[in-house]
Amino acid sequence: MRLSLKERWDICHSYLNEVDMKALEDETIVMYSFFPKLCSSYSSFENIAVESFFKAPYEIIEDEIHNFKIKSQISFMALAVLAIKQTISNISFSIDSREYDKLYQDVFHESAVLQYPSKNLLKSSLVAFIGSYVKKDKDDFMFSNETLQNMVLRCIANTLIESVIQHCKTDKILIDIANNEGCKPFVYACENYCTPVAKYLLHHCAKWIHVDEKYPIRNNGSVLHIVSARGYVNLVILLLKHKADVNLQDEHMCTPLHLAKNSAVVEALLHYNANINAVNKLGRSPNKRWFNTLHEACRNERLSAVQILLDNQANVNEANKHGWTALFSCARGCRAIVDVLLQHDANVNICDEDKVSPLVLACKEENTNVVGELLRSKANVNYCDKDKCSSLLVACKTGNVELASLLLRYSADINLADTDMITPLHAACMNNNNTKLVLTLIESNANVNAADKTGQTPLFKSIFNEYTAIVDILLRYGAFIDIYDKSGLSPVAVANRKGNKTVIRALKQHRPINKIV
């Protein structure tokens, strides 16, 4: 239904106040066939000037285009083709044209329409839009007005960016036009980590893209500053390959290297000869902040990045706020990185805020290879954390026999107890039911009758946990049964409470000997 000018003004009176109506002109209210919807929707967009809203109702157009995409894919494709070409001749639907055929194919594939539409079907869809989106003269289809065309083009570009770039006129793509924030399309693509779009723009629109252009809203930094700060290493490398200035400074005199978020970015920038001594306004050079990057490289097992950072004066022993150095960051990981850190004089006996050493941490992580490297580099095998927990005690809690044996070969104190007087043998009898570990400790002269803070020996712990085989081993190696803990319980009493008849029988039959015969 076509509305007259008077009818449109009457609708305005129903929805808009007098002040808003005065901002509108005749030519504005006749721009769109969906004018009544504009009037009813305006109250939802009170932060937008009435004239701007009625001339360029992007939110409404975007919603309609999205609905076409979901519910009427042929209509979406027809509008997309028209938005890209601006005008389509009527005859193009009835003849073979390499230009149009390539466009149809590209739009079809990129839009993921399920069935390839015929040219007649596309033409019929455009005819159906006449009076709303489309107008037609004798020879051509076109949009009702240029503003509508630009809005539709912007909407379909969200889905069909490659087709838009390849087939649309460059004055419509506006590749070198900034948005309200001052960011151009290429920067926007990089900032939002749209790597395929960034690559496509560089390939097809390189002459309009200035990779070193500075952006006031981004501290007068370049796009390389932006992607370096966000850790987008793929885009960093892409820009560097396209001759981005690796040492360009922003308004704070920071280079991309100052802002590099992670070791992968640092590695890429250094590979392209970033200046490690460039000084910003605060007098800081990149290597003054590299300890965080070094830690991150160690955690992620980036050996080449670690090597590059250390070769460029990263401080191997600088600690974070928790007292962790780089060696802590790889205690659970790569032996090769540990080797590199040790070659650069990493301190193996430095401790964090909880008095944990790299060796204790590596034992917690059961990383035997790293533990071996640390021990060979003179790590203190008997150093204890704030709870007096030694590396051997940690290993016994995990039940790792290989790890415990390694520590014992480096003279770990077999009876060193923590603040609760728990010895490594106590821990072995409390965790994992590992008879091999218990035998290893006993054969290394562990005291089978050492009592903890509660007066309990390893025999108490094994009975409580119903580790029958361990109970038998302890009894054979001289564990006392006629003793009491601080609550007055004997091993037999604990066994009776647990109701384990096998353990009770073993205790009653026990005849302690000092060795297996």
Coordinates of C-alpha atoms in Angstrom, one line a residue:
M1 CA 0.0 0.0 0.0
R2 CA 1.4 3.3 -1.1
L3 CA 1.0 6.2 1.4
S4 CA 0.4 9.7 0.3
L5 CA 2.5 12.6 1.7
K6 CA -0.5 13.7 3.8
E7 CA -1.1 10.2 5.2
R8 CA 2.6 10.1 6.2
W9 CA 2.4 13.4 8.1
D10 CA -0.8 12.1 9.8
I11 CA 1.1 9.1 11.0
C12 CA 3.8 11.3 12.3
H13 CA 1.3 13.2 14.4
S14 CA 0.3 9.9 16.0
Y15 CA 3.8 9.0 17.2
L16 CA 6.0 12.1 17.3
N17 CA 5.9 15.3 19.3
E18 CA 5.9 18.7 17.6
V19 CA 9.6 19.4 18.2
D20 CA 10.6 16.1 16.5
M21 CA 8.2 16.7 13.6
K22 CA 9.8 20.1 12.9
A23 CA 13.1 18.4 12.3
L24 CA 11.6 16.3 9.4
E25 CA 11.1 17.4 5.9
D26 CA 8.9 16.0 3.1
E27 CA 11.7 14.4 1.3
T28 CA 12.7 12.5 4.5
I29 CA 9.4 11.0 5.3
V30 CA 8.9 9.6 1.8
M31 CA 12.3 7.8 1.7
Y32 CA 11.0 4.5 2.9
S33 CA 7.9 2.3 2.3
F34 CA 8.1 1.2 6.0
F35 CA 7.6 4.7 7.3
P36 CA 4.9 3.7 9.8
K37 CA 7.3 1.2 11.4
L38 CA 9.9 4.0 11.6
C39 CA 7.4 6.2 13.5
S40 CA 6.4 3.4 15.9
S41 CA 10.1 2.5 16.5
Y42 CA 11.5 5.9 17.1
S43 CA 10.8 6.0 20.8
S44 CA 13.1 3.1 21.2
F45 CA 16.0 5.1 19.9
E46 CA 15.7 8.3 21.9
N47 CA 19.5 8.7 21.9
I48 CA 19.5 9.2 18.1
A49 CA 18.5 12.5 16.5
V50 CA 15.1 12.2 14.8
E51 CA 16.4 13.4 11.4
S52 CA 19.3 10.9 11.5
F53 CA 17.1 8.0 12.5
F54 CA 14.5 8.6 9.8
K55 CA 17.1 9.2 7.1
A56 CA 19.3 6.2 8.0
P57 CA 17.4 3.7 10.2
Y58 CA 20.3 1.2 10.2
E59 CA 19.0 -0.9 13.1
I60 CA 15.7 -1.6 11.4
I61 CA 17.3 -2.4 8.0
E62 CA 19.8 -4.7 9.8
D63 CA 17.0 -6.5 11.5
E64 CA 15.1 -7.0 8.2
I65 CA 18.2 -8.2 6.3
H66 CA 18.9 -10.7 9.1
N67 CA 15.3 -12.0 8.8
F68 CA 15.7 -12.3 5.0
K69 CA 18.9 -14.2 5.5
I70 CA 17.2 -16.7 7.8
K71 CA 13.7 -17.0 6.3
S72 CA 14.1 -16.0 2.6
Q73 CA 17.6 -16.8 1.4
I74 CA 16.7 -16.0 -2.2
S75 CA 15.5 -12.5 -1.2
F76 CA 18.7 -12.0 0.8
M77 CA 20.9 -13.1 -2.1
A78 CA 19.0 -10.8 -4.6
L79 CA 19.4 -7.8 -2.3
A80 CA 23.0 -8.6 -1.7
V81 CA 23.8 -8.8 -5.5
L82 CA 22.0 -5.5 -6.1
A83 CA 23.8 -3.8 -3.1
I84 CA 27.2 -4.9 -4.5
K85 CA 26.5 -3.9 -8.1
Q86 CA 24.4 -0.8 -7.3
T87 CA 22.4 -1.3 -10.5
I88 CA 21.6 -4.5 -12.4
S89 CA 20.4 -4.3 -16.0
N90 CA 17.2 -6.2 -16.7
I91 CA 18.9 -8.0 -19.6
S92 CA 21.6 -9.4 -17.4
F93 CA 19.1 -12.0 -16.1
S94 CA 18.5 -13.4 -19.6
I95 CA 22.0 -13.5 -21.1
D96 CA 25.3 -15.2 -20.1
S97 CA 27.7 -12.7 -18.5
R98 CA 31.0 -13.7 -17.0
E99 CA 30.9 -10.7 -14.7
Y100 CA 27.5 -11.4 -13.3
D101 CA 27.8 -15.1 -13.3
K102 CA 31.0 -14.8 -11.2
L103 CA 29.3 -12.5 -8.8
Y104 CA 26.3 -14.8 -8.4
Q105 CA 28.6 -17.8 -7.7
D106 CA 30.7 -15.9 -5.2
V107 CA 27.6 -14.6 -3.3
F108 CA 26.0 -18.1 -3.4
H109 CA 29.1 -19.8 -1.9
E110 CA 29.8 -17.2 0.7
S111 CA 26.2 -16.9 1.9
A112 CA 25.9 -20.7 2.2
V113 CA 22.5 -20.7 0.5
L114 CA 21.4 -24.3 0.2
Q115 CA 20.3 -24.3 -3.4
Y116 CA 21.7 -22.3 -6.3
P117 CA 18.9 -20.0 -7.5
S118 CA 18.1 -19.4 -11.2
K119 CA 18.5 -15.9 -12.6
N120 CA 14.8 -15.7 -13.2
L121 CA 14.2 -16.4 -9.5
L122 CA 16.6 -13.6 -8.5
K123 CA 14.9 -11.3 -10.9
S124 CA 11.5 -12.2 -9.5
S125 CA 12.7 -11.4 -6.0
L126 CA 13.9 -8.0 -7.1
V127 CA 10.5 -7.3 -8.7
A128 CA 8.8 -8.2 -5.5
F129 CA 10.9 -5.6 -3.7
I130 CA 9.8 -2.8 -6.0
G131 CA 8.1 -0.1 -4.0
S132 CA 9.9 -1.0 -0.8
Y133 CA 13.7 -1.5 -1.3
V134 CA 13.9 -1.4 -5.1
K135 CA 12.8 0.8 -8.0
K136 CA 13.1 0.0 -11.7
D137 CA 13.3 2.1 -14.8
K138 CA 13.1 0.9 -18.3
D139 CA 16.5 -1.0 -18.2
D140 CA 17.8 -1.3 -14.7
F141 CA 17.0 -2.4 -11.1
M142 CA 18.3 -0.1 -8.4
F143 CA 17.7 0.7 -4.7
S144 CA 15.0 3.3 -3.9
N145 CA 17.7 5.7 -2.7
E146 CA 21.4 5.7 -2.2
T147 CA 21.2 5.8 1.6
L148 CA 19.2 2.6 1.6
Q149 CA 21.7 1.0 -0.7
N150 CA 24.6 1.9 1.5
M151 CA 22.8 0.5 4.6
V152 CA 22.0 -2.8 2.9
L153 CA 25.6 -3.0 1.7
R154 CA 26.9 -2.5 5.2
C155 CA 24.5 -5.2 6.5
I156 CA 25.4 -7.8 3.9
A157 CA 29.1 -7.1 4.3
N158 CA 28.9 -8.8 7.7
T159 CA 28.3 -12.1 5.9
L160 CA 29.7 -11.5 2.4
I161 CA 32.8 -9.4 3.0
E162 CA 34.9 -11.2 0.3
S163 CA 32.2 -10.8 -2.3
V164 CA 31.8 -7.1 -1.4
I165 CA 35.6 -6.4 -1.6
Q166 CA 36.0 -8.3 -4.9
H167 CA 33.0 -7.0 -6.8
C168 CA 31.9 -3.7 -5.3
K169 CA 33.1 -0.4 -6.5
T170 CA 35.8 1.0 -4.3
D171 CA 34.0 4.2 -3.7
K172 CA 31.2 2.2 -2.1
I173 CA 33.5 0.0 0.0
L174 CA 35.0 3.1 1.5
I175 CA 38.1 1.2 2.5
D176 CA 39.9 4.4 3.6
I177 CA 37.0 6.0 5.4
A178 CA 37.1 5.9 9.2
N179 CA 34.2 5.2 11.5
N180 CA 33.1 7.6 14.3
E181 CA 36.0 6.4 16.5
G182 CA 38.5 7.3 13.7
C183 CA 39.2 3.6 12.9
K184 CA 39.2 2.4 9.3
P185 CA 38.0 -1.0 8.1
F186 CA 41.4 -2.6 8.1
V187 CA 42.2 -1.5 11.6
Y188 CA 38.7 -2.6 12.8
A189 CA 39.3 -6.0 11.3
C190 CA 42.7 -6.4 13.0
E191 CA 41.4 -5.0 16.3
N192 CA 38.6 -7.6 16.3
Y193 CA 41.0 -10.4 15.3
C194 CA 39.3 -11.0 11.9
T195 CA 42.5 -12.4 10.3
P196 CA 40.8 -13.6 7.1
V197 CA 39.3 -10.2 6.5
A198 CA 42.6 -8.4 7.2
K199 CA 44.4 -10.7 4.7
Y200 CA 41.7 -10.2 2.1
L201 CA 41.9 -6.4 2.5
L202 CA 45.6 -6.4 2.2
H203 CA 45.5 -8.6 -0.9
H204 CA 42.7 -6.7 -2.8
C205 CA 42.9 -3.2 -1.4
A206 CA 46.6 -2.7 -0.5
K207 CA 46.9 0.7 -2.2
W208 CA 44.3 2.2 0.1
I209 CA 45.8 0.7 3.3
H210 CA 48.6 2.4 5.1
V211 CA 49.9 -0.1 7.7
D212 CA 51.9 2.5 9.6
E213 CA 49.0 5.0 9.8
K214 CA 48.6 6.3 13.4
Y215 CA 45.2 6.5 15.2
P216 CA 44.7 9.2 17.8
I217 CA 42.0 7.3 19.6
R218 CA 44.6 4.5 20.1
N219 CA 47.3 6.6 21.7
N220 CA 48.4 7.6 18.3
G221 CA 49.6 4.1 17.7
S222 CA 49.6 2.0 14.6
V223 CA 47.7 -1.2 13.9
L224 CA 50.9 -3.1 14.8
H225 CA 50.8 -1.5 18.3
I226 CA 47.2 -2.6 18.6
V227 CA 47.6 -6.2 17.7
S228 CA 50.9 -6.5 19.6
A229 CA 49.2 -5.3 22.8
R230 CA 46.4 -7.8 22.2
G231 CA 48.7 -10.7 21.6
Y232 CA 47.4 -11.4 18.0
V233 CA 50.7 -13.0 16.8
N234 CA 49.2 -14.1 13.4
L235 CA 48.3 -10.5 12.6
V236 CA 51.6 -9.2 14.0
I237 CA 53.4 -11.4 11.5
L238 CA 51.1 -10.5 8.7
L239 CA 51.7 -6.8 9.2
L240 CA 55.5 -7.2 9.5
K241 CA 55.5 -9.1 6.2
H242 CA 53.7 -6.1 4.7
K243 CA 56.5 -3.8 5.9
A244 CA 54.9 -2.4 9.0
D245 CA 57.5 -0.3 11.0
V246 CA 58.5 -2.5 13.9
N247 CA 60.0 0.4 15.8
L248 CA 57.2 3.0 15.3
Q249 CA 56.4 4.9 18.5
D250 CA 53.0 6.0 19.8
E251 CA 52.3 9.2 21.7
H252 CA 53.9 7.7 24.8
M253 CA 57.0 6.8 22.7
C254 CA 56.2 3.1 23.1
T255 CA 57.1 0.8 20.3
P256 CA 55.0 -2.4 19.6
L257 CA 57.7 -4.3 21.6
H258 CA 56.9 -2.2 24.7
L259 CA 53.3 -3.4 24.4
A260 CA 53.8 -7.0 23.4
K261 CA 51.4 -9.1 25.4
N262 CA 53.0 -12.5 25.1
S263 CA 56.2 -14.3 24.2
A264 CA 55.0 -15.3 20.7
V265 CA 54.5 -11.6 19.8
V266 CA 57.9 -10.7 21.3
E267 CA 59.5 -13.5 19.3
A268 CA 58.0 -12.2 16.1
L269 CA 58.9 -8.6 16.7
L270 CA 62.5 -9.4 17.6
H271 CA 62.8 -11.6 14.5
Y272 CA 62.0 -8.4 12.5
N273 CA 64.7 -6.5 14.3
A274 CA 62.7 -4.6 17.0
N275 CA 64.9 -2.3 19.0
I276 CA 65.2 -3.7 22.5
N277 CA 66.7 -0.5 23.8
A278 CA 64.0 1.9 22.6
V279 CA 63.0 4.1 25.5
N280 CA 59.5 5.4 26.1
K281 CA 58.5 8.6 28.0
L282 CA 59.0 6.9 31.3
G283 CA 62.5 6.0 30.4
R284 CA 61.7 2.3 30.2
S285 CA 63.0 0.0 27.5
P286 CA 61.2 -3.3 26.6
N287 CA 63.7 -5.5 28.3
K288 CA 62.8 -3.9 31.7
R289 CA 59.4 -5.7 31.5
W290 CA 60.3 -8.9 30.0
F291 CA 60.3 -11.1 33.1
N292 CA 56.5 -11.5 32.7
T293 CA 56.9 -12.4 29.1
L294 CA 59.7 -14.8 30.0
H295 CA 57.5 -16.5 32.5
E296 CA 54.7 -16.8 29.9
A297 CA 57.1 -18.3 27.4
C298 CA 58.3 -20.9 30.0
R299 CA 54.7 -21.9 30.9
N300 CA 53.8 -22.4 27.3
E301 CA 57.0 -24.2 26.5
R302 CA 58.1 -21.8 23.8
L303 CA 61.8 -22.7 23.8
S304 CA 62.8 -20.4 20.9
A305 CA 61.0 -17.5 22.6
V306 CA 62.8 -18.2 25.9
Q307 CA 66.2 -18.4 24.1
I308 CA 65.5 -15.1 22.3
L309 CA 64.4 -13.3 25.5
L310 CA 67.5 -14.5 27.4
D311 CA 69.8 -13.6 24.6
N312 CA 68.3 -10.1 24.7
Q313 CA 69.1 -9.6 28.4
A314 CA 65.8 -10.8 30.0
N315 CA 66.6 -11.2 33.8
V316 CA 66.4 -15.0 34.4
N317 CA 66.1 -14.5 38.2
E318 CA 63.6 -11.6 38.3
A319 CA 60.6 -12.6 40.4
N320 CA 56.9 -11.7 40.2
K321 CA 54.9 -10.5 43.1
H322 CA 54.6 -14.1 44.5
G323 CA 58.3 -14.7 44.3
W324 CA 58.2 -16.9 41.2
T325 CA 61.1 -16.7 38.8
A326 CA 61.1 -18.2 35.3
L327 CA 62.4 -21.5 36.7
F328 CA 59.1 -21.9 38.7
S329 CA 57.1 -21.3 35.5
C330 CA 58.6 -24.3 33.8
A331 CA 59.0 -26.6 36.9
R332 CA 56.1 -28.7 35.6
G333 CA 57.1 -28.6 32.0
C334 CA 59.9 -28.7 29.5
R335 CA 63.3 -30.0 30.5
A336 CA 64.9 -28.3 27.5
I337 CA 63.7 -24.9 28.8
V338 CA 65.0 -25.7 32.3
D339 CA 68.4 -26.5 30.7
V340 CA 68.4 -23.1 28.9
L341 CA 67.5 -21.3 32.1
L342 CA 70.2 -23.1 34.1
Q343 CA 72.7 -22.3 31.3
H344 CA 71.8 -18.6 31.9
D345 CA 72.5 -19.0 35.7
A346 CA 69.0 -19.4 37.0
N347 CA 69.1 -19.7 40.8
V348 CA 68.0 -23.2 41.6
N349 CA 67.5 -22.5 45.4
I350 CA 65.5 -19.3 45.2
C351 CA 62.2 -19.5 47.0
D352 CA 58.7 -18.0 46.6
E353 CA 56.5 -16.3 49.2
D354 CA 55.6 -19.7 50.7
K355 CA 59.3 -20.8 50.9
V356 CA 58.7 -23.3 48.1
S357 CA 61.8 -23.9 45.9
P358 CA 61.7 -24.9 42.2
L359 CA 62.7 -28.5 43.3
V360 CA 59.8 -28.8 45.7
L361 CA 57.4 -27.5 43.0
A362 CA 58.8 -29.9 40.4
C363 CA 58.3 -32.8 42.9
K364 CA 54.7 -31.7 43.4
E365 CA 54.3 -31.9 39.6
E366 CA 56.0 -35.3 39.5
N367 CA 58.3 -34.1 36.8
T368 CA 61.2 -36.4 37.2
N369 CA 63.2 -35.0 34.3
V370 CA 63.1 -31.5 35.7
V371 CA 63.9 -32.7 39.2
G372 CA 67.0 -34.5 37.9
E373 CA 68.2 -31.4 36.1
L374 CA 67.7 -29.3 39.3
L375 CA 69.5 -31.8 41.4
R376 CA 72.5 -32.0 39.0
S377 CA 72.6 -28.2 39.2
K378 CA 73.1 -28.4 43.0
A379 CA 69.5 -27.8 44.2
N380 CA 69.2 -28.3 47.9
V381 CA 67.6 -31.7 48.2
N382 CA 66.7 -31.2 51.9
Y383 CA 65.3 -27.6 51.7
C384 CA 61.9 -27.3 53.2
D385 CA 58.9 -25.0 52.6
K386 CA 57.2 -22.9 55.3
D387 CA 55.5 -26.1 56.7
K388 CA 58.9 -27.9 56.8
C389 CA 57.9 -30.1 53.9
S390 CA 60.9 -31.5 52.0
S391 CA 61.0 -32.6 48.4
L392 CA 61.2 -36.3 49.5
L393 CA 58.1 -35.8 51.6
V394 CA 56.3 -34.3 48.6
A395 CA 57.4 -37.2 46.4
C396 CA 56.1 -39.7 49.0
K397 CA 52.7 -38.0 49.2
T398 CA 52.4 -38.5 45.4
G399 CA 53.5 -42.1 45.6
N400 CA 56.1 -41.7 42.9
V401 CA 58.7 -44.4 43.5
E402 CA 61.0 -43.2 40.7
L403 CA 61.0 -39.7 42.0
A404 CA 61.6 -40.8 45.6
S405 CA 64.5 -43.0 44.5
L406 CA 66.1 -40.2 42.6
L407 CA 66.0 -37.9 45.6
L408 CA 67.4 -40.6 47.8
R409 CA 70.4 -41.0 45.4
Y410 CA 71.1 -37.3 46.0
S411 CA 71.2 -37.8 49.8
A412 CA 67.6 -36.8 50.7
D413 CA 67.1 -37.0 54.5
I414 CA 65.0 -40.1 54.9
N415 CA 63.6 -39.1 58.3
L416 CA 63.1 -35.3 57.8
A417 CA 59.7 -34.5 59.2
D418 CA 57.4 -31.6 58.7
T419 CA 55.7 -29.3 61.3
D420 CA 53.3 -32.1 62.2
M421 CA 56.2 -34.5 62.5
I422 CA 55.1 -36.5 59.5
T423 CA 58.0 -38.3 57.9
P424 CA 58.3 -39.6 54.3
L425 CA 57.4 -43.1 55.6
H426 CA 54.3 -41.7 57.3
A427 CA 53.2 -40.1 54.0
A428 CA 53.9 -43.4 52.1
C429 CA 51.7 -45.3 54.5
M430 CA 48.9 -42.7 54.2
N431 CA 48.7 -42.4 50.4
N432 CA 48.3 -44.7 47.4
N433 CA 48.9 -48.1 49.1
N434 CA 52.2 -48.3 47.4
T435 CA 54.2 -51.2 48.9
K436 CA 57.2 -50.6 46.6
L437 CA 57.6 -47.1 47.9
V438 CA 57.3 -48.2 51.5
L439 CA 60.0 -50.9 50.9
T440 CA 62.2 -48.4 49.1
L441 CA 62.1 -46.1 52.2
I442 CA 62.6 -48.8 54.7
E443 CA 65.5 -50.3 52.9
S444 CA 67.0 -46.8 52.9
N445 CA 66.9 -46.8 56.7
A446 CA 63.6 -45.0 57.3
N447 CA 62.6 -45.1 61.0
V448 CA 59.5 -47.4 61.1
N449 CA 58.7 -46.3 64.6
A450 CA 58.9 -42.5 64.2
A451 CA 56.0 -40.8 65.9
D452 CA 54.1 -37.8 64.5
K453 CA 52.6 -35.0 66.5
T454 CA 49.7 -37.2 67.6
G455 CA 52.0 -40.0 68.7
Q456 CA 51.2 -42.2 65.7
T457 CA 53.8 -44.2 63.9
P458 CA 53.5 -45.3 60.2
L459 CA 51.9 -48.5 61.4
F460 CA 48.9 -46.5 62.8
K461 CA 48.5 -44.8 59.4
S462 CA 48.6 -48.0 57.4
I463 CA 46.1 -49.7 59.7
F464 CA 43.7 -46.7 59.6
N465 CA 43.9 -46.7 55.8
E466 CA 43.5 -50.6 55.7
Y467 CA 46.6 -51.0 53.7
T468 CA 47.0 -54.6 54.7
A469 CA 50.2 -55.4 52.7
I470 CA 51.9 -52.3 54.1
V471 CA 50.9 -53.3 57.6
D472 CA 52.6 -56.7 57.0
I473 CA 55.8 -55.0 55.7
L474 CA 56.0 -52.7 58.7
L475 CA 55.6 -55.6 61.1
R476 CA 58.2 -57.6 59.4
Y477 CA 60.6 -54.7 59.7
G478 CA 60.2 -54.2 63.4
A479 CA 57.2 -51.9 63.8
F480 CA 56.1 -51.7 67.5
I481 CA 52.6 -52.9 68.3
D482 CA 52.7 -52.3 72.0
I483 CA 52.6 -48.5 71.8
Y484 CA 49.9 -45.9 72.2
D485 CA 49.2 -42.6 70.5
K486 CA 48.3 -39.4 72.4
S487 CA 44.6 -40.3 72.5
G488 CA 45.5 -43.6 74.2
L489 CA 44.9 -45.9 71.2
S490 CA 47.1 -48.8 70.3
P491 CA 47.5 -50.2 66.8
V492 CA 45.3 -53.2 67.8
A493 CA 42.6 -50.8 69.1
V494 CA 42.7 -48.9 65.7
A495 CA 42.4 -52.2 63.9
N496 CA 39.5 -53.3 66.0
R497 CA 37.7 -50.0 65.3
K498 CA 38.2 -50.4 61.6
G499 CA 37.0 -54.1 61.8
N500 CA 39.6 -55.4 59.5
K501 CA 40.0 -59.0 60.5
T502 CA 43.1 -59.6 58.3
V503 CA 44.9 -56.7 60.0
I504 CA 43.8 -57.9 63.5
R505 CA 45.0 -61.4 62.8
A506 CA 48.4 -60.1 61.5
L507 CA 48.9 -58.0 64.7
K508 CA 48.0 -60.9 67.0
Q509 CA 50.4 -63.3 65.2
H510 CA 53.2 -60.7 64.9
R511 CA 56.6 -61.7 65.9
P512 CA 58.8 -58.6 65.0
I513 CA 62.1 -59.3 63.3
N514 CA 64.6 -56.8 62.0
K515 CA 64.9 -58.2 58.5
I516 CA 63.4 -60.7 56.1
V517 CA 64.8 -64.2 56.5

